[in-house]
Tab-separated table of C-alpha atoms and ligand atoms in Angstrom:
chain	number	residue	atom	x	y	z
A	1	UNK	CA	-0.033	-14.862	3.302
A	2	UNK	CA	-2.482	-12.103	4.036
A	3	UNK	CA	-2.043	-8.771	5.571
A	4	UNK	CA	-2.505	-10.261	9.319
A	5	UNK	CA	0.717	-9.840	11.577
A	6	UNK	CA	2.976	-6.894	11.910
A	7	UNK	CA	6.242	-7.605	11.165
A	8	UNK	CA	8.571	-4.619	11.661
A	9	UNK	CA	10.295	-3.082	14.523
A	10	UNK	CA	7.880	-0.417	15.797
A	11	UNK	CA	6.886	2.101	18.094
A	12	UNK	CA	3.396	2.943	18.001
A	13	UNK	CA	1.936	5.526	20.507
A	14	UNK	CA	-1.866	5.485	21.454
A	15	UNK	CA	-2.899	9.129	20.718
A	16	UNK	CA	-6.105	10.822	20.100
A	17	UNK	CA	-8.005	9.846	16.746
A	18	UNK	CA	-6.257	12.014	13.704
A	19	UNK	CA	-8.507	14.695	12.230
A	20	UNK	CA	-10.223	14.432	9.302
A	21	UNK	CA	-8.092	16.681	7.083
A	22	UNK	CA	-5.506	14.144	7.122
A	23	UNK	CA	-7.362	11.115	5.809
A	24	UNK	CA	-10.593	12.490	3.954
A	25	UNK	CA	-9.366	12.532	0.837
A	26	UNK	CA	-8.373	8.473	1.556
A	27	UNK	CA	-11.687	8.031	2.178
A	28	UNK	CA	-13.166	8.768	-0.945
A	29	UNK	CA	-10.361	6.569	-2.526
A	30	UNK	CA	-11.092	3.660	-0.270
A	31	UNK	CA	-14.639	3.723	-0.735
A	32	UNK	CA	-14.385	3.099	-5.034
A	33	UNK	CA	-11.909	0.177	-4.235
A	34	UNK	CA	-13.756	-0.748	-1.280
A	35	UNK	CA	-16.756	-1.507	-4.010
A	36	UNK	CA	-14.284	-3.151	-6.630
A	37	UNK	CA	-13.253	-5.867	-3.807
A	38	UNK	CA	-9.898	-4.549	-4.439
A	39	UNK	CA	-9.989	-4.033	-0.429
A	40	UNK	CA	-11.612	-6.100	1.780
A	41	UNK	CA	-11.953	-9.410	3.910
A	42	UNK	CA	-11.032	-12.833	2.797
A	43	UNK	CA	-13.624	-15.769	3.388
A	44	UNK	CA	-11.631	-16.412	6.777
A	45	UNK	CA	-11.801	-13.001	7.766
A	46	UNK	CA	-8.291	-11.697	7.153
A	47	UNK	CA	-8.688	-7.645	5.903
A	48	UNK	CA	-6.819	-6.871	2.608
A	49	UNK	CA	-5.528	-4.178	0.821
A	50	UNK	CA	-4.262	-0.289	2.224
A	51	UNK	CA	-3.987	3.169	1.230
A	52	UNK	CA	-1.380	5.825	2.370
A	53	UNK	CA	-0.911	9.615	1.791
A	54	UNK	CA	2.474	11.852	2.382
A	55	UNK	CA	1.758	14.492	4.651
A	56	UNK	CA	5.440	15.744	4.294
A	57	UNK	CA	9.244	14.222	3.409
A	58	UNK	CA	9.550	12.424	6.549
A	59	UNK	CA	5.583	11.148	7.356
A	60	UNK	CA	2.594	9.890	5.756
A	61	UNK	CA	-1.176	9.070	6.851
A	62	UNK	CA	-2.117	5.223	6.210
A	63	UNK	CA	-5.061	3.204	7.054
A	64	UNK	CA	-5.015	1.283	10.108
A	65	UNK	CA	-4.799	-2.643	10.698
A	66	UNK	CA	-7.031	-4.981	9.739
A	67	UNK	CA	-9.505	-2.405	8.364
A	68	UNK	CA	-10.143	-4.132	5.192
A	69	UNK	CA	-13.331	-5.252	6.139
A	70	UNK	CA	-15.033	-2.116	7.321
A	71	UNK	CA	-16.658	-0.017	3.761
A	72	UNK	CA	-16.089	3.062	5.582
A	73	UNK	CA	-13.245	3.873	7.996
A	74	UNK	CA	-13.550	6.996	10.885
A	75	UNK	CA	-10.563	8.805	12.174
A	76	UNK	CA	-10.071	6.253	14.779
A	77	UNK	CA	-9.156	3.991	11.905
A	78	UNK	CA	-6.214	5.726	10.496
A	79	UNK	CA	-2.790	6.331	11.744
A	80	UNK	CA	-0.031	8.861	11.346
A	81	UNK	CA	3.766	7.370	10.484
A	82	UNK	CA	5.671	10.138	11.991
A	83	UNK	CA	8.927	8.497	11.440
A	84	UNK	CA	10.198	5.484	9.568
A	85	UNK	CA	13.704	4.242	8.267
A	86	UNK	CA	13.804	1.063	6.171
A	87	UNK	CA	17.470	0.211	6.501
A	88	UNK	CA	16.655	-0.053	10.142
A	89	UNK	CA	13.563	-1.861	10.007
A	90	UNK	CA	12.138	0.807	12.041
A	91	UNK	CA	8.611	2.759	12.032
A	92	UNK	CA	7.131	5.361	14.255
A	93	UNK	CA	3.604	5.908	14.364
A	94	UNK	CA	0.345	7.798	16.650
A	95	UNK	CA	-3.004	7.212	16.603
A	96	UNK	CA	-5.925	5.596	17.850
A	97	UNK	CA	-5.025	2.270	15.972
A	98	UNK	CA	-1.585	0.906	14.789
A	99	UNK	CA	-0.722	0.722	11.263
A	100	UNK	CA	-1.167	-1.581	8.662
A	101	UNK	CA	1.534	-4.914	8.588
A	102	UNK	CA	2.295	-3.310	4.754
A	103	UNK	CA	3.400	0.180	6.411
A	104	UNK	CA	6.899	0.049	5.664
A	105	UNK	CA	6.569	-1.075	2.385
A	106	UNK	CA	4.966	1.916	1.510
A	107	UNK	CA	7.602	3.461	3.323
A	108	UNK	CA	10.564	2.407	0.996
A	109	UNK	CA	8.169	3.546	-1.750
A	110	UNK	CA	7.839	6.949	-0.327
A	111	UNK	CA	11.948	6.601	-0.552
A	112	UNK	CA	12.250	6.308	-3.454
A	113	UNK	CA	11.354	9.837	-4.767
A	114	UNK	CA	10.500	12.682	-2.645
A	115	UNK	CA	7.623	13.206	-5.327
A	116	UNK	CA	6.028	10.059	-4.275
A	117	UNK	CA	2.916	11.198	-2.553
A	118	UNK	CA	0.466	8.563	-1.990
A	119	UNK	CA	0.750	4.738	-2.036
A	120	UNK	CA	-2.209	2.318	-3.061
A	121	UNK	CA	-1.579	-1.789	-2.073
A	122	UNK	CA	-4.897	-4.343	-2.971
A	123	UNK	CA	-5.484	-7.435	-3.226
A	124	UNK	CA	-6.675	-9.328	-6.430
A	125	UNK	CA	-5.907	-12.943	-7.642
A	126	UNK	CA	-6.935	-11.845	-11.223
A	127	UNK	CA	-5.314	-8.904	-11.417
A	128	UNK	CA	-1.628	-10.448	-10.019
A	129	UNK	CA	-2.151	-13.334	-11.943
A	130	UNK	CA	-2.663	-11.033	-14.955
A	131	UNK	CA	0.695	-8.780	-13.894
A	132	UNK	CA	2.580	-11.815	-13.669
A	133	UNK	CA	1.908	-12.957	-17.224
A	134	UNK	CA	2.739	-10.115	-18.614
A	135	UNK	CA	5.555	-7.379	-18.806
A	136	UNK	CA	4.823	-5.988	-15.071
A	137	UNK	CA	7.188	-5.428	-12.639
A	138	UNK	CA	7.985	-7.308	-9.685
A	139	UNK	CA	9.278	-8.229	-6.648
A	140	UNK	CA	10.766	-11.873	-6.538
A	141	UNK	CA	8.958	-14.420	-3.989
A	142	UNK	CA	9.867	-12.809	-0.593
A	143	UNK	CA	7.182	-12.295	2.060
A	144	UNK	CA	5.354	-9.127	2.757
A	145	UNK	CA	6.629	-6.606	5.529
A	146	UNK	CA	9.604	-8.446	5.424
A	147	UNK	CA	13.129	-6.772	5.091
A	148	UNK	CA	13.668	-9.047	1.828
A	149	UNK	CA	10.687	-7.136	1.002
A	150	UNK	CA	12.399	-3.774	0.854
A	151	UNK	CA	15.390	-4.782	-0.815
A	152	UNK	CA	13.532	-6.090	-3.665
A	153	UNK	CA	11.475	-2.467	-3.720
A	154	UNK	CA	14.519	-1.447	-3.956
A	155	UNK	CA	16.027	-3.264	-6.476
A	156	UNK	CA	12.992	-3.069	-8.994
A	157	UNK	CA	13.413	0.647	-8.689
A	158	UNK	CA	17.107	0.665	-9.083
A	159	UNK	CA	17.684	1.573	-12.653
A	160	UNK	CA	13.534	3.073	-13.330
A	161	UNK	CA	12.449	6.707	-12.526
A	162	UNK	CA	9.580	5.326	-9.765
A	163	UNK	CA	7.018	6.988	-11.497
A	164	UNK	CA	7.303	6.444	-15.183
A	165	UNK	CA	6.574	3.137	-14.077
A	166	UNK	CA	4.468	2.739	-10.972
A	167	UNK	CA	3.128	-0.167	-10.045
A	168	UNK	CA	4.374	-3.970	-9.377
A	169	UNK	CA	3.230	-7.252	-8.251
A	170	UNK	CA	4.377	-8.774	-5.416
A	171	UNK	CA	5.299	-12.518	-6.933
A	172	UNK	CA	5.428	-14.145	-3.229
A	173	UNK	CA	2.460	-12.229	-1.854
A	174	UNK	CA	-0.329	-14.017	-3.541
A	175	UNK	CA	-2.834	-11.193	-4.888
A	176	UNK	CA	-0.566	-8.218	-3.966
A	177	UNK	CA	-0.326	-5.469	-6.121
A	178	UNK	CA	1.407	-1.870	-5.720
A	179	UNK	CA	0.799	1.467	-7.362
A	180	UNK	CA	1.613	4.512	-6.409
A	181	UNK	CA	1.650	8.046	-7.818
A	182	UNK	CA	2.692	12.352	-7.345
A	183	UNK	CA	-1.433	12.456	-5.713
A	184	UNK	CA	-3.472	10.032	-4.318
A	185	UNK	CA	-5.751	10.370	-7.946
A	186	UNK	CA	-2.761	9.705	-9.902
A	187	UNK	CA	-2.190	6.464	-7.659
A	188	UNK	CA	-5.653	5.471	-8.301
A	189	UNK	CA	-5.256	5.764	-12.026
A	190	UNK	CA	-2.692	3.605	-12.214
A	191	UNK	CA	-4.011	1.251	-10.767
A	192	UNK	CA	-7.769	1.255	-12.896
A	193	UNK	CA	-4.768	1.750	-16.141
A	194	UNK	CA	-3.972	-2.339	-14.956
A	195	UNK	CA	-7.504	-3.000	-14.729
A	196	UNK	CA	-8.581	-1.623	-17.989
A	197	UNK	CA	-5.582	-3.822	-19.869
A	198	UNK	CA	-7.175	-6.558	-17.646
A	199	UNK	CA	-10.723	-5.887	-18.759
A	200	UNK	CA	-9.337	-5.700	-22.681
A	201	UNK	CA	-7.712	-8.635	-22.586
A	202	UNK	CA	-11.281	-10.538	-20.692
A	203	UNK	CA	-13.019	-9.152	-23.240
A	204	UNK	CA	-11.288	-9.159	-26.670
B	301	LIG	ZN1	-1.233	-7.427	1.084
C-alpha cells in the first residue's frame, strides 16, 4: 500500500495557506530527496514519501497529501498539525490542504522525545529491502496510518533512546522507511547514513 487514503480520525480546518517561515526550511529538504526519487509518484500515480517539522511540544508543520509528485511545493501545499493524540487516534490540523495519510505516524514519533524535531518518511524498494536484511529496526507487518501502526512505533522505541537510533523500516509498508532527528539536517543525515551503507555494500 501507498500513501493514498487517510486513515485517522481527524479534524482538518480549511484556513489560509501557512507562511513561508514555517515550511521553507522543508523545502530545501524536499527538493534533494525530491531529486533522489526518495519522494515522488509511483507509475500509477500514487505520491510517496513526507517531511514534517516541530514548531513546538504540541504541533508540527508537514507536507500536505498527495504532494509527492509536485518537485516543488508552495504554502498552499503544507499543513499545520495543531493538535494530535495517538492513543485516541485523533489529529487536528489548518491549512489550505489536509495532511499527509502518514501524519500521525510522525506524530507518535514526535512522542517519543520532546527533542524530536523533524520527521523524514520515503519511499525506496532498495533501500527497505536493504534495512530488512540487515540489523535495522522495524515495525512488524501492520499497515501504514493504522493504530497497529503506532503501537509498533511504540514498541520499537520501548527500551532505545529514539535518537541514538533513528530510523526504521516499516516491514508491512513495502518501501517505507523512517528517520528522524533533534533538526530537520540531522533527520536528513540519517537518512543519506542508510544510503551510504547501501551504496558500500552496491559497490564493494
Ligand atoms: Zn509511505
Amino acid at each position: 500500500m501507498i500513501d493514498g487514503i487517510i486513515k485517522y480520525s481527524f479534524d482538518f480546518k480549511l484556513s489560509k495557506p501557512l507562511d513561508e517561515i514555517d515550511f521553507f526550511d522543508i523545502e530545501f529538504t524536499r527538493e534533494r530527496l525530491f531529486a533522489l526519487g526518495l519522494i515522488g509518484v509511483t507509475k500509477n500515480g500514487v505520491g510517496y514519501g513526507n517531511i514534517s517539522r516541530r514548531v513546538n511540544r504540541d504541533s508540527f508543520v508537514i507536507t500536505g497529501t498527495q504532494t509527492g509528485h509536485l518537485k516543488n511545493l508552495n504554502a498552499t501545499h503544507y499543513s499545520l498539525v495543531e493538535e494530535y493524540n495517538d492513543k485516541d487516534f485523533y489529529l487536528k490540523s489548518i491549512g489550505a490542504i489536509e495532511p499527509s495519510s502518514e501524519a500521525l505516524t510522525h506524530g507518535t514519533i514526535y512522542n517519543l522525545s520532546e527533542d524530536i524535531g523533524a520527521v523524514i518518511h520515503i519511499h525506496s524498494k532498495a533501500l527497505w529491502r536493504f534495512m530488512l536484511s540487515n540489523n535495522y529496526l522495524k515495525t512488524n507487518r501492520v499497515e501504514y496510518g493504522s493504530i497497529e501502526m503506532i503501537d509498533e512505533v511504540n514498541r520499537i522505541f520501548k527500551n532505545i533512546e529514539p535518537l541514538s537510533n533513528s530510523k526504521f523500516v516499516m516491514a508491512g509498508h513495502e518501501e517505507g522507511i523512517m528517520t528522524f532527528g533533534k533538526t530537520l539536517g540531522q533527520a536528513e543525515l540519517v537518512l543519506f547514513n542508510i544510503l551510504g551503507s547501501f551504496l558500500k555494500k552496491l559497490n564493494s
